[in-house]
Coordinates of C-alpha atoms and ligand atoms in Angstrom, one line a residue:
M18 CA 50.0 6.8 -60.5
E19 CA 50.1 10.4 -61.5
G20 CA 46.8 12.0 -60.7
K21 CA 44.4 14.6 -62.1
N22 CA 43.6 12.9 -65.2
A23 CA 40.0 12.4 -65.9
L24 CA 38.8 8.8 -66.7
N25 CA 37.0 7.9 -70.1
G26 CA 35.9 4.7 -71.7
R27 CA 34.7 1.3 -70.8
I28 CA 35.4 -1.5 -68.6
R29 CA 34.1 -5.0 -68.3
I30 CA 33.5 -6.0 -64.6
Q31 CA 35.1 -9.2 -63.4
G32 CA 33.4 -12.0 -61.6
S33 CA 32.4 -11.7 -58.0
K34 CA 34.9 -12.7 -55.3
N35 CA 32.4 -13.0 -52.6
A36 CA 30.0 -15.1 -54.7
A37 CA 32.6 -17.3 -56.0
L38 CA 34.5 -18.2 -52.7
P39 CA 31.4 -19.9 -50.9
I40 CA 30.4 -21.6 -54.2
L41 CA 33.8 -23.1 -54.4
A42 CA 33.5 -24.2 -50.8
A43 CA 30.2 -25.7 -51.8
C44 CA 31.8 -27.7 -54.6
M45 CA 33.5 -29.7 -51.6
L46 CA 30.0 -31.0 -50.6
I47 CA 29.4 -32.5 -54.1
P48 CA 30.9 -35.8 -54.9
D49 CA 31.1 -35.1 -58.6
K50 CA 32.6 -32.6 -61.2
C51 CA 31.6 -28.9 -61.2
V52 CA 32.3 -26.1 -63.6
L53 CA 32.5 -22.6 -62.5
K54 CA 32.7 -20.1 -65.3
N55 CA 33.6 -16.3 -64.9
C56 CA 35.6 -16.9 -61.7
P57 CA 37.9 -13.8 -60.9
D58 CA 41.6 -14.4 -61.4
I59 CA 42.5 -13.1 -58.0
T60 CA 44.7 -14.2 -55.0
D61 CA 41.8 -15.3 -52.8
I62 CA 40.4 -17.7 -55.4
G63 CA 44.0 -19.1 -55.8
Y64 CA 44.0 -19.6 -51.9
M65 CA 40.6 -21.4 -51.9
C66 CA 41.7 -23.7 -54.8
S67 CA 44.8 -24.7 -52.7
L68 CA 42.6 -25.4 -49.8
L69 CA 40.3 -27.6 -52.0
K70 CA 43.3 -29.4 -53.5
S71 CA 44.6 -30.1 -50.0
T72 CA 41.7 -32.2 -49.3
G73 CA 42.0 -34.4 -52.3
A74 CA 39.9 -32.4 -54.8
V75 CA 41.3 -32.0 -58.3
V76 CA 41.0 -28.2 -59.5
D77 CA 41.8 -27.2 -63.0
A78 CA 42.1 -23.5 -63.9
K79 CA 41.5 -22.7 -67.5
P80 CA 41.8 -19.1 -68.8
V81 CA 38.9 -18.4 -71.3
T82 CA 39.9 -17.2 -74.7
G83 CA 38.5 -13.6 -75.4
Q84 CA 37.3 -13.4 -71.7
T85 CA 39.1 -12.1 -68.6
G86 CA 38.6 -14.5 -65.6
L87 CA 39.0 -18.1 -65.2
C88 CA 36.9 -21.2 -65.8
L89 CA 37.5 -23.7 -62.8
E90 CA 36.8 -27.4 -63.1
I91 CA 36.5 -29.0 -59.7
D92 CA 36.3 -32.7 -59.1
A93 CA 35.6 -33.4 -55.6
Q94 CA 34.9 -37.2 -55.9
N95 CA 38.1 -38.1 -53.8
V96 CA 37.8 -35.7 -50.9
K97 CA 39.3 -37.5 -48.0
E98 CA 41.5 -35.0 -45.8
H99 CA 39.6 -33.2 -43.1
R100 CA 42.5 -31.1 -41.8
L101 CA 43.0 -27.9 -43.8
P102 CA 46.5 -26.4 -44.1
E103 CA 47.1 -23.3 -41.8
K104 CA 49.0 -21.5 -44.5
Y105 CA 45.9 -21.0 -46.7
V106 CA 43.3 -20.8 -43.9
S107 CA 45.3 -17.9 -42.1
A108 CA 45.4 -16.1 -45.4
M109 CA 41.9 -15.3 -45.8
R110 CA 38.6 -15.1 -43.8
S111 CA 36.3 -17.0 -46.1
S112 CA 38.3 -20.3 -45.6
V113 CA 36.1 -20.6 -42.4
V114 CA 32.9 -21.6 -44.7
L115 CA 34.7 -24.7 -45.7
M116 CA 33.9 -25.9 -42.0
G117 CA 30.1 -26.4 -42.9
A118 CA 30.9 -28.0 -46.3
M119 CA 33.5 -30.4 -44.9
L120 CA 31.2 -31.5 -41.9
G121 CA 28.4 -32.2 -44.6
R122 CA 30.8 -34.1 -46.7
L123 CA 33.2 -35.9 -44.3
G124 CA 31.5 -35.2 -40.8
E125 CA 34.7 -33.9 -39.6
V126 CA 37.0 -30.9 -40.1
C127 CA 40.0 -29.3 -38.3
V128 CA 41.1 -25.7 -39.1
N129 CA 43.0 -22.9 -37.5
Y130 CA 41.2 -19.6 -36.7
P131 CA 40.9 -17.9 -40.0
G132 CA 42.7 -14.8 -41.3
G133 CA 41.5 -12.1 -43.6
C134 CA 41.5 -8.3 -43.8
V135 CA 42.2 -6.4 -40.5
I136 CA 39.0 -4.3 -40.4
G137 CA 38.1 -4.8 -36.7
E138 CA 37.2 -7.9 -34.7
R139 CA 35.9 -10.6 -36.7
P140 CA 34.8 -13.4 -34.4
I141 CA 33.2 -16.6 -35.7
D142 CA 30.8 -17.3 -32.7
L143 CA 27.9 -17.4 -34.9
H144 CA 29.5 -19.7 -37.4
L145 CA 30.3 -22.2 -34.6
S146 CA 26.9 -21.8 -32.8
G147 CA 25.1 -22.6 -36.2
L148 CA 27.1 -25.8 -36.6
E149 CA 26.5 -26.7 -33.1
R150 CA 22.8 -26.3 -33.4
L151 CA 23.0 -28.8 -36.3
G152 CA 24.6 -31.3 -34.1
A153 CA 28.3 -30.8 -34.6
Q154 CA 30.7 -31.1 -31.5
I155 CA 33.1 -28.4 -31.6
W156 CA 36.3 -28.2 -29.5
T157 CA 39.5 -26.1 -29.8
E158 CA 43.1 -27.1 -29.2
G159 CA 45.5 -24.3 -29.2
N160 CA 44.8 -22.3 -32.4
H161 CA 43.0 -25.1 -33.9
I162 CA 39.2 -25.7 -34.2
H163 CA 37.9 -29.2 -34.5
A164 CA 34.3 -30.0 -35.5
Y165 CA 32.9 -33.6 -35.7
A166 CA 29.3 -35.0 -36.3
D167 CA 28.2 -38.5 -36.7
E168 CA 25.1 -37.1 -38.2
L169 CA 23.9 -33.6 -38.8
K170 CA 20.3 -33.0 -38.0
G171 CA 18.1 -30.0 -39.2
A172 CA 17.3 -27.5 -36.5
V173 CA 15.9 -24.0 -36.0
I174 CA 18.7 -21.6 -35.8
A175 CA 17.9 -17.9 -34.8
F176 CA 20.9 -15.6 -35.3
P177 CA 21.0 -12.5 -33.1
F178 CA 22.0 -10.5 -36.1
S179 CA 22.7 -10.9 -39.9
S180 CA 26.2 -12.5 -40.7
V181 CA 27.0 -13.3 -44.3
G182 CA 29.6 -15.8 -43.5
A183 CA 27.7 -17.6 -40.6
T184 CA 24.7 -17.9 -42.8
Q185 CA 26.8 -19.5 -45.6
N186 CA 28.4 -21.9 -43.3
T187 CA 25.0 -23.0 -41.7
I188 CA 23.5 -23.4 -45.2
L189 CA 26.4 -25.7 -46.3
A190 CA 26.1 -27.9 -43.4
A191 CA 22.4 -28.1 -43.5
V192 CA 22.0 -29.1 -47.3
T193 CA 22.9 -32.8 -46.2
A194 CA 21.6 -32.8 -42.6
K195 CA 18.7 -35.0 -41.8
G196 CA 15.4 -33.1 -41.8
T197 CA 14.6 -29.5 -42.2
T198 CA 16.6 -26.5 -41.0
V199 CA 15.2 -23.0 -40.5
I200 CA 17.7 -20.0 -40.2
K201 CA 16.1 -16.9 -38.9
N202 CA 17.8 -13.6 -39.4
A203 CA 19.6 -15.1 -42.3
A204 CA 21.8 -12.7 -44.3
R205 CA 20.1 -11.7 -47.6
E206 CA 23.1 -10.4 -49.5
P207 CA 23.0 -11.3 -53.2
E208 CA 25.9 -13.7 -52.6
I209 CA 23.8 -15.8 -50.3
V210 CA 21.1 -16.2 -53.0
E211 CA 23.8 -17.1 -55.5
L212 CA 25.1 -19.8 -53.1
C213 CA 21.5 -21.2 -52.7
R214 CA 20.9 -21.2 -56.5
F215 CA 24.0 -23.0 -57.1
L216 CA 23.3 -25.7 -54.4
N217 CA 19.7 -26.1 -55.7
Q218 CA 21.0 -26.7 -59.2
A219 CA 23.2 -29.4 -57.7
G220 CA 20.2 -31.1 -56.3
A221 CA 19.8 -29.3 -52.8
R222 CA 16.3 -28.1 -51.7
I223 CA 16.6 -24.6 -50.3
E224 CA 13.5 -22.4 -50.4
L225 CA 14.3 -19.3 -51.9
S226 CA 11.0 -17.8 -51.1
D227 CA 9.5 -14.2 -50.5
T228 CA 9.6 -15.0 -46.7
F229 CA 13.4 -15.3 -47.1
M230 CA 13.6 -12.0 -49.1
E231 CA 11.2 -10.2 -46.8
Q232 CA 12.0 -11.5 -43.3
G233 CA 15.4 -13.4 -43.7
K234 CA 13.8 -16.7 -42.7
L235 CA 15.5 -19.6 -44.9
V236 CA 14.3 -23.0 -45.1
I237 CA 16.6 -25.9 -46.1
H238 CA 15.3 -29.4 -46.5
G239 CA 18.1 -31.9 -46.1
V240 CA 18.9 -34.3 -49.1
E241 CA 21.2 -37.4 -49.1
L242 CA 24.6 -36.6 -50.0
S243 CA 24.4 -39.0 -53.0
R244 CA 21.5 -36.8 -54.5
L245 CA 24.0 -34.0 -55.1
H246 CA 25.5 -33.8 -58.5
G247 CA 27.9 -31.8 -60.6
V248 CA 26.7 -28.6 -62.3
E249 CA 28.1 -25.9 -64.6
Y250 CA 27.6 -22.4 -63.2
D251 CA 28.2 -18.8 -64.1
I252 CA 29.5 -16.7 -61.3
P253 CA 27.9 -13.3 -61.3
S254 CA 29.7 -10.1 -61.8
D255 CA 31.2 -8.3 -58.8
R256 CA 29.0 -5.4 -57.3
I257 CA 31.8 -4.2 -55.2
V258 CA 34.4 -3.9 -57.9
A259 CA 31.6 -2.0 -60.1
G260 CA 31.0 0.2 -57.2
T261 CA 34.7 1.0 -56.8
Y262 CA 35.1 2.1 -60.5
L263 CA 31.8 4.2 -60.2
F264 CA 33.4 6.0 -57.2
A265 CA 36.7 6.3 -59.1
A266 CA 34.8 8.0 -62.0
L267 CA 33.0 10.3 -59.7
A268 CA 36.2 11.2 -58.0
A269 CA 38.5 11.6 -61.0
G270 CA 35.8 13.1 -63.3
G271 CA 35.1 11.9 -66.8
E272 CA 32.6 9.5 -68.4
V273 CA 32.7 5.8 -68.0
R274 CA 30.6 2.8 -69.1
L275 CA 30.7 -0.3 -66.9
E276 CA 29.7 -3.5 -68.7
N277 CA 28.7 -6.9 -67.2
I278 CA 27.1 -5.3 -64.4
P279 CA 24.9 -7.2 -61.7
I280 CA 22.3 -4.5 -62.5
G281 CA 19.6 -5.1 -59.8
Q282 CA 22.3 -5.0 -57.1
M283 CA 23.7 -1.5 -57.7
D284 CA 20.6 0.8 -56.6
S285 CA 22.1 2.1 -53.3
V286 CA 25.4 2.8 -54.9
C287 CA 23.8 4.5 -57.9
G288 CA 21.5 6.4 -55.7
I289 CA 24.4 7.9 -53.8
I290 CA 26.4 8.7 -56.8
T291 CA 23.4 10.5 -58.4
R292 CA 22.8 12.4 -55.3
M293 CA 26.6 13.4 -55.4
G294 CA 25.8 15.2 -58.7
A295 CA 27.0 12.7 -61.3
A296 CA 24.7 11.6 -64.1
V297 CA 24.1 7.8 -63.9
V298 CA 22.2 5.8 -66.5
Q299 CA 21.4 2.2 -65.8
C300 CA 20.9 0.1 -69.0
P301 CA 19.4 -3.3 -67.8
E302 CA 19.1 -4.7 -71.2
D303 CA 22.9 -4.3 -71.9
K304 CA 23.8 -5.0 -68.2
A305 CA 25.7 -1.7 -68.2
I306 CA 25.8 1.5 -66.4
Q307 CA 27.0 4.9 -67.6
V308 CA 28.4 7.4 -65.3
N309 CA 29.3 11.1 -66.2
A310 CA 31.0 13.2 -63.7
I311 CA 32.5 15.6 -66.2
D312 CA 31.0 18.9 -64.6
R313 CA 33.1 19.2 -61.4
D314 CA 30.9 22.0 -60.2
R315 CA 28.0 19.6 -59.6
I316 CA 29.9 17.0 -57.5
V317 CA 28.9 17.6 -53.9
N318 CA 28.8 15.6 -50.6
I319 CA 25.4 14.5 -49.1
P320 CA 25.0 15.2 -45.5
Y321 CA 24.9 11.7 -44.1
I322 CA 25.3 8.0 -45.3
E323 CA 25.7 4.8 -43.2
T324 CA 26.7 1.2 -44.1
D325 CA 24.3 -1.5 -43.5
V326 CA 23.2 -4.9 -44.6
Y327 CA 22.0 -5.5 -48.2
P328 CA 20.1 -3.7 -49.9
A329 CA 21.6 -0.8 -48.0
F330 CA 25.0 0.9 -48.8
P331 CA 27.7 -1.9 -48.5
T332 CA 30.5 -1.6 -46.0
D333 CA 32.9 -2.9 -48.6
L334 CA 32.3 0.4 -50.5
Q335 CA 32.7 2.6 -47.5
S336 CA 36.4 3.3 -48.2
P337 CA 36.0 4.0 -51.9
L338 CA 33.2 6.5 -51.0
L339 CA 35.3 8.1 -48.4
A340 CA 38.1 8.7 -51.1
A341 CA 35.6 10.1 -53.5
A342 CA 33.9 12.3 -50.8
C343 CA 37.4 14.0 -50.4
M344 CA 37.0 15.3 -53.9
A345 CA 33.3 16.6 -53.6
K346 CA 32.4 20.0 -52.1
G347 CA 30.8 20.2 -48.7
R348 CA 30.7 17.8 -45.7
L349 CA 29.8 14.1 -45.5
I350 CA 29.2 12.3 -42.2
L351 CA 29.8 8.6 -42.8
K352 CA 28.8 6.1 -40.2
E353 CA 30.2 2.3 -40.4
K354 CA 27.7 0.1 -38.8
I355 CA 29.1 -3.3 -39.8
F356 CA 32.8 -3.5 -38.8
S357 CA 34.4 -2.0 -35.8
S358 CA 37.5 -0.7 -37.2
R359 CA 37.2 0.0 -41.0
F360 CA 38.7 3.6 -41.1
R361 CA 42.4 2.5 -41.4
I362 CA 42.8 4.5 -44.7
V363 CA 42.0 7.8 -43.1
E364 CA 45.5 8.2 -41.7
E365 CA 46.9 8.0 -45.4
L366 CA 44.2 10.3 -46.7
Q367 CA 45.2 12.8 -44.1
R368 CA 48.7 12.6 -45.2
M369 CA 47.7 13.3 -48.8
G370 CA 46.0 16.5 -47.5
A371 CA 42.4 15.4 -47.0
D372 CA 40.3 16.7 -44.2
V373 CA 38.8 13.7 -42.4
T374 CA 38.4 13.1 -38.9
I375 CA 37.1 9.9 -37.0
D376 CA 35.1 9.6 -33.9
R377 CA 34.7 5.9 -33.1
D378 CA 32.2 4.5 -35.8
T379 CA 31.8 7.8 -37.8
A380 CA 34.0 9.7 -40.2
V381 CA 33.5 13.4 -41.1
V382 CA 34.9 14.4 -44.5
T383 CA 35.1 18.0 -45.6
G384 CA 35.7 17.7 -49.4
G385 CA 37.1 19.9 -52.0
R386 CA 40.6 20.1 -50.7
E387 CA 43.5 19.5 -53.0
L388 CA 45.1 16.1 -52.4
E389 CA 49.0 15.7 -52.9
G390 CA 50.7 12.6 -54.1
R391 CA 52.3 10.6 -51.4
N392 CA 53.9 7.2 -50.6
V393 CA 51.0 5.5 -48.9
I394 CA 50.4 2.0 -47.6
A395 CA 47.4 -0.3 -48.4
R396 CA 46.6 -2.2 -45.1
E397 CA 43.6 -3.9 -46.5
L398 CA 41.7 -4.9 -49.6
R399 CA 39.0 -2.2 -50.1
G400 CA 40.9 0.5 -48.3
G401 CA 43.8 -0.1 -50.7
A402 CA 41.5 0.3 -53.7
A403 CA 40.3 3.6 -52.1
L404 CA 43.8 4.8 -52.0
V405 CA 44.2 4.2 -55.6
I406 CA 41.0 6.4 -56.2
A407 CA 42.8 9.1 -54.0
G408 CA 46.1 8.8 -56.0
L409 CA 44.1 9.3 -59.2
C410 CA 42.8 12.7 -58.0
A411 CA 46.0 13.9 -56.2
S412 CA 48.5 16.2 -57.8
G413 CA 51.9 14.6 -58.5
I414 CA 52.8 11.0 -58.0
T415 CA 51.2 8.5 -55.5
T416 CA 52.7 5.0 -54.8
V417 CA 50.5 2.6 -53.0
A418 CA 52.8 0.0 -51.2
D419 CA 51.5 -3.4 -50.2
C420 CA 49.2 -3.4 -53.3
G421 CA 49.1 -7.4 -52.8
Y422 CA 46.0 -6.7 -50.6
I423 CA 44.3 -5.1 -53.5
C424 CA 45.1 -8.0 -55.7
R425 CA 43.2 -10.3 -53.3
G426 CA 40.0 -8.9 -54.8
Y427 CA 40.6 -6.9 -58.0
Q428 CA 41.7 -9.0 -61.0
D429 CA 43.4 -6.0 -62.9
I430 CA 42.8 -2.6 -61.3
V431 CA 45.8 -1.2 -62.9
G432 CA 44.9 -2.4 -66.4
D433 CA 41.4 -1.5 -65.9
L434 CA 42.1 2.1 -64.8
A435 CA 44.9 2.5 -67.5
G436 CA 42.3 1.5 -70.2
L437 CA 40.2 4.4 -68.9
G438 CA 43.3 6.8 -69.4
A439 CA 44.6 6.8 -65.9
R440 CA 48.4 7.2 -65.7
I441 CA 49.0 4.1 -63.5
G442 CA 51.5 1.1 -63.4
Y443 CA 53.5 -1.0 -61.3
V444 CA 57.0 -0.1 -59.8
D445 CA 59.4 -2.5 -58.3
Ligands
UD1_21 C1 31.3 -10.9 -45.7 C2 32.0 -10.5 -46.9 C3 32.8 -9.1 -46.7 C4 31.6 -8.1 -46.1 C5 30.8 -8.6 -45.2 C6 29.6 -7.8 -44.9 C7 33.0 -12.5 -48.0 C8 34.1 -13.3 -48.3 N1 33.2 -11.3 -47.2 O1 32.3 -11.0 -44.5 O2 33.6 -8.5 -47.8 O3 32.3 -6.9 -45.8 O4 30.3 -9.9 -45.4 O5 28.8 -7.6 -45.9 O6 31.8 -12.6 -48.5 N2 30.1 -11.4 -36.7 C9 30.2 -11.9 -35.4 N3 30.3 -13.2 -35.2 C10 30.3 -14.1 -36.3 C11 30.3 -13.7 -37.5 C12 30.2 -12.2 -37.8 O7 30.1 -11.1 -34.5 O8 30.4 -15.2 -35.9 C13 30.1 -9.8 -37.0 C14 31.3 -9.4 -37.7 O9 32.5 -9.1 -36.8 C15 30.8 -8.0 -38.4 C16 29.3 -8.5 -38.6 O10 29.0 -9.8 -37.8 O11 30.9 -7.1 -37.4 C17 29.0 -8.9 -40.1 O12 30.0 -9.8 -40.5 P1 29.6 -10.8 -41.6 O13 28.4 -10.5 -42.4 O14 29.9 -12.3 -41.1 O15 30.9 -10.6 -42.6 P2 31.8 -11.7 -43.2 O16 31.1 -13.0 -43.7 O17 33.0 -12.0 -42.5

């Protein structure tokens, strides 16, 4: 990309990766045909479809005329194979949520330890303890984890802290467990709510009550597997992709309208962007957000931001914020509270001339310095997208190598930004 070009125009936001992946896993539980609309057309969805197919499910992907994204038809009537292929499990972290679904469906599953973005230690102890509490026997052989249950039984599971994946895994196993399961300290991210809504439409009995939203206590009444039936479901749009483009507009300047926004989920991000000096208008009736960052003198850093669980500022937008903070005047102290090693882009930003330092879980950015185009390397998904933001603001040419990481979560970042006037394209 050749930087220093303001962004202007509109973008339609793709379907949510983190909502679609656990819902695809949930399809394995349902001995029927499900249709998922507005799935993002990204690598991770491809991996999850391959995993589903490896078990005996039939998956058809259909592009929808006039729309981006995919409509997926998943027929999981003939699911038989409980061993998941290492190639795809290793490729992405969220393959681990298939464990709960497969236990619920077949009573058995064998996977290797999951892969995913290298953003610090990512243990799966909470996932396994949730499944064990529901009655699964779990043992490891080399790099493989086996789980087996004659019958899953509802239980009270108190997580020591909130984990999105462990909550999803436990929900998936609890849907057809005998009796009632109570998850305390359940994650309350929108993607959890979405998974529960999908399962309830398919015949599950999950209480999405105020107690869940207020205290993180989730109650699941087990149902017979035969009660679950196929549904048609619209995957919501992606709050992290929307946030990435908001930070791109803030950093590069210009006026951008984002359409198909998950409007109620963007408050923490819009709040920060407003405090950094951009004019942000949320239009709930149109599901759109308009951001205006033309007046560069007004774009400033705010003193302190930390990432935290929803509804606080999401860890997945920490790197895009870091890149945008390089372009704002003044100093930002940014604390990462969720993952232990999520500042891998800092070295690359420093090579571009940014003034960023790291002390354990905290980055200090002194913004307002000129960035210079460089050859940089994406080492993970959101950090890679943040380097694209930095490249849009730098003088000269920036190339981002290993951009396959970015394609794991962004359907068409190059097309989207080019549509806003960015000078960006792929090179061999
Ligand atoms: C999901 C999202 C990811 C997001 C993260 C936090 C998907 C596919 N990914 O990841 O984009 O950044 O939520 O919002 O939806 N932990 C343990 N033991 C466990 C599980 C987690 O110690 O068994 C720790 C993790 O290392 C991390 C913290 O808990 O420090 C939160 O992780 P978790 O909420 O589980 O994130 P993921 O589900 O992996």
